[in-house]
PDB file of C-alpha atoms in Angstrom:
ATOM      1  CA  UNK Z  50       0.000   0.000   0.000  1.00 91.00           C
ATOM      2  CA  UNK Z  51       2.769   2.444   0.912  1.00 92.00           C
ATOM      3  CA  UNK Z  52       4.552   1.763  -2.366  1.00 95.00           C
ATOM      4  CA  UNK Z  53       1.359   2.373  -4.344  1.00 94.00           C
ATOM      5  CA  UNK Z  54       0.830   5.722  -2.586  1.00 92.00           C
ATOM      6  CA  UNK Z  55       4.407   6.769  -3.325  1.00 93.00           C
ATOM      7  CA  UNK Z  56       3.998   5.799  -7.002  1.00 95.00           C
ATOM      8  CA  UNK Z  57       0.760   7.746  -7.239  1.00 91.00           C
ATOM      9  CA  UNK Z  58       2.345  10.767  -5.583  1.00 92.00           C
ATOM     10  CA  UNK Z  59       5.256  10.669  -8.024  1.00 94.00           C
ATOM     11  CA  UNK Z  60       2.907  10.333 -10.995  1.00 94.00           C
ATOM     12  CA  UNK Z  61       0.831  13.330  -9.869  1.00 94.00           C
ATOM     13  CA  UNK Z  62       3.939  15.480  -9.456  1.00 93.00           C
ATOM     14  CA  UNK Z  63       5.173  14.472 -12.924  1.00 95.00           C
ATOM     15  CA  UNK Z  64       1.889  14.810 -14.797  1.00 96.00           C
ATOM     16  CA  UNK Z  65       0.428  17.788 -12.880  1.00 97.00           C
ATOM     17  CA  UNK Z  66      -3.168  16.862 -13.779  1.00 97.00           C
ATOM     18  CA  UNK Z  67      -5.928  19.428 -13.942  1.00 97.00           C
ATOM     19  CA  UNK Z  68      -8.410  18.700 -11.146  1.00 96.00           C
ATOM     20  CA  UNK Z  69     -11.877  20.181 -11.558  1.00 95.00           C
ATOM     21  CA  UNK Z  70     -13.067  21.115  -8.068  1.00 94.00           C
ATOM     22  CA  UNK Z  71     -16.729  21.810  -7.449  1.00 89.00           C
ATOM     23  CA  UNK Z  72     -17.034  22.854  -3.853  1.00 87.00           C
ATOM     24  CA  UNK Z  73     -18.742  25.289  -1.565  1.00 82.00           C
ATOM     25  CA  UNK Z  74     -17.574  28.848  -0.824  1.00 84.00           C
ATOM     26  CA  UNK Z  75     -16.520  27.920   2.702  1.00 85.00           C
ATOM     27  CA  UNK Z  76     -13.892  25.363   1.709  1.00 89.00           C
ATOM     28  CA  UNK Z  77     -12.928  26.515  -1.791  1.00 93.00           C
ATOM     29  CA  UNK Z  78      -9.506  27.868  -0.766  1.00 95.00           C
ATOM     30  CA  UNK Z  79      -8.665  24.818   1.331  1.00 95.00           C
ATOM     31  CA  UNK Z  80      -9.601  22.471  -1.513  1.00 94.00           C
ATOM     32  CA  UNK Z  81      -7.494  24.412  -4.004  1.00 96.00           C
ATOM     33  CA  UNK Z  82      -4.531  24.438  -1.630  1.00 97.00           C
ATOM     34  CA  UNK Z  83      -4.718  20.675  -1.042  1.00 96.00           C
ATOM     35  CA  UNK Z  84      -4.743  20.019  -4.793  1.00 96.00           C
ATOM     36  CA  UNK Z  85      -1.747  22.338  -5.212  1.00 97.00           C
ATOM     37  CA  UNK Z  86       0.071  20.710  -2.283  1.00 96.00           C
ATOM     38  CA  UNK Z  87      -0.025  17.276  -3.931  1.00 94.00           C
ATOM     39  CA  UNK Z  88       1.313  18.710  -7.178  1.00 96.00           C
ATOM     40  CA  UNK Z  89      -1.826  18.935  -9.297  1.00 97.00           C
ATOM     41  CA  UNK Z  90      -3.554  21.995 -10.804  1.00 97.00           C
ATOM     42  CA  UNK Z  91      -6.971  23.000  -9.439  1.00 97.00           C
ATOM     43  CA  UNK Z  92      -9.688  24.722 -11.394  1.00 97.00           C
ATOM     44  CA  UNK Z  93     -12.691  25.903  -9.422  1.00 94.00           C
ATOM     45  CA  UNK Z  94     -15.166  26.451 -12.284  1.00 90.00           C
ATOM     46  CA  UNK Z  95     -18.785  25.976 -11.353  1.00 84.00           C
ATOM     47  CA  UNK Z  96     -20.863  28.047 -13.736  1.00 86.00           C
ATOM     48  CA  UNK Z  97     -23.289  25.753 -15.605  1.00 85.00           C
ATOM     49  CA  UNK Z  98     -22.131  27.120 -18.977  1.00 88.00           C
ATOM     50  CA  UNK Z  99     -18.504  26.093 -18.401  1.00 89.00           C
ATOM     51  CA  UNK Z 100     -18.763  22.924 -16.308  1.00 87.00           C
ATOM     52  CA  UNK Z 101     -19.292  20.570 -19.240  1.00 87.00           C
ATOM     53  CA  UNK Z 102     -16.126  21.517 -21.143  1.00 90.00           C
ATOM     54  CA  UNK Z 103     -13.940  21.778 -18.073  1.00 92.00           C
ATOM     55  CA  UNK Z 104     -15.044  18.451 -16.617  1.00 88.00           C
ATOM     56  CA  UNK Z 105     -14.413  16.785 -19.979  1.00 90.00           C
ATOM     57  CA  UNK Z 106     -10.851  18.145 -20.164  1.00 92.00           C
ATOM     58  CA  UNK Z 107      -9.892  17.582 -16.513  1.00 94.00           C
ATOM     59  CA  UNK Z 108      -7.937  14.603 -15.223  1.00 93.00           C
ATOM     60  CA  UNK Z 109     -10.307  14.206 -12.264  1.00 93.00           C
ATOM     61  CA  UNK Z 110     -13.323  15.721 -10.596  1.00 91.00           C
ATOM     62  CA  UNK Z 111     -13.335  16.595  -6.899  1.00 91.00           C
ATOM     63  CA  UNK Z 112     -16.818  17.166  -5.573  1.00 87.00           C
ATOM     64  CA  UNK Z 113     -17.672  18.677  -2.180  1.00 83.00           C
ATOM     65  CA  UNK Z 114     -21.343  19.514  -1.787  1.00 73.00           C
ATOM     66  CA  UNK Z 115     -21.342  20.481   1.865  1.00 70.00           C
ATOM     67  CA  UNK Z 116     -23.360  23.621   1.166  1.00 59.00           C
ATOM     68  CA  UNK Z 117     -25.803  23.300  -1.723  1.00 60.00           C
ATOM     69  CA  UNK Z 118     -26.979  26.547  -3.282  1.00 62.00           C
ATOM     70  CA  UNK Z 119     -29.592  27.510  -5.855  1.00 59.00           C
ATOM     71  CA  UNK Z 120     -27.896  26.750  -9.189  1.00 64.00           C
ATOM     72  CA  UNK Z 121     -26.049  23.664  -7.924  1.00 66.00           C
ATOM     73  CA  UNK Z 122     -28.630  21.303  -9.424  1.00 67.00           C
ATOM     74  CA  UNK Z 123     -27.799  22.521 -12.961  1.00 69.00           C
ATOM     75  CA  UNK Z 124     -24.081  22.181 -12.265  1.00 70.00           C
ATOM     76  CA  UNK Z 125     -24.582  18.650 -10.945  1.00 69.00           C
ATOM     77  CA  UNK Z 126     -26.531  17.615 -14.040  1.00 72.00           C
ATOM     78  CA  UNK Z 127     -23.823  18.992 -16.335  1.00 71.00           C
ATOM     79  CA  UNK Z 128     -20.929  17.184 -14.694  1.00 65.00           C
ATOM     80  CA  UNK Z 129     -22.839  13.900 -14.251  1.00 67.00           C
ATOM     81  CA  UNK Z 130     -23.592  13.867 -17.968  1.00 71.00           C
ATOM     82  CA  UNK Z 131     -19.978  14.595 -18.898  1.00 67.00           C
ATOM     83  CA  UNK Z 132     -17.849  13.044 -16.144  1.00 64.00           C
ATOM     84  CA  UNK Z 133     -16.930   9.980 -18.230  1.00 64.00           C
ATOM     85  CA  UNK Z 134     -16.290   7.882 -15.114  1.00 57.00           C
ATOM     86  CA  UNK Z 135     -13.544  10.114 -13.671  1.00 57.00           C
TER      87      UNK Z 135
END
């Protein structure tokens, strides 16, 4: 297990994947900083018009729905339709 974690950590630092983070306003900075700390690149896009393209081009999707707001249902529909199993 330890070896697998070290390999994954090395791969993330080498590839610097784009991580699409959909989160709430309370934890948005913390989430971005964690993604940066492991060597990846966060993008915090959540507008329904941009979610589809960004989710499709990202290496992963990080979802934190601790505080659901009015337009979140449209955002959720867009990334579910385009997440491609990430």
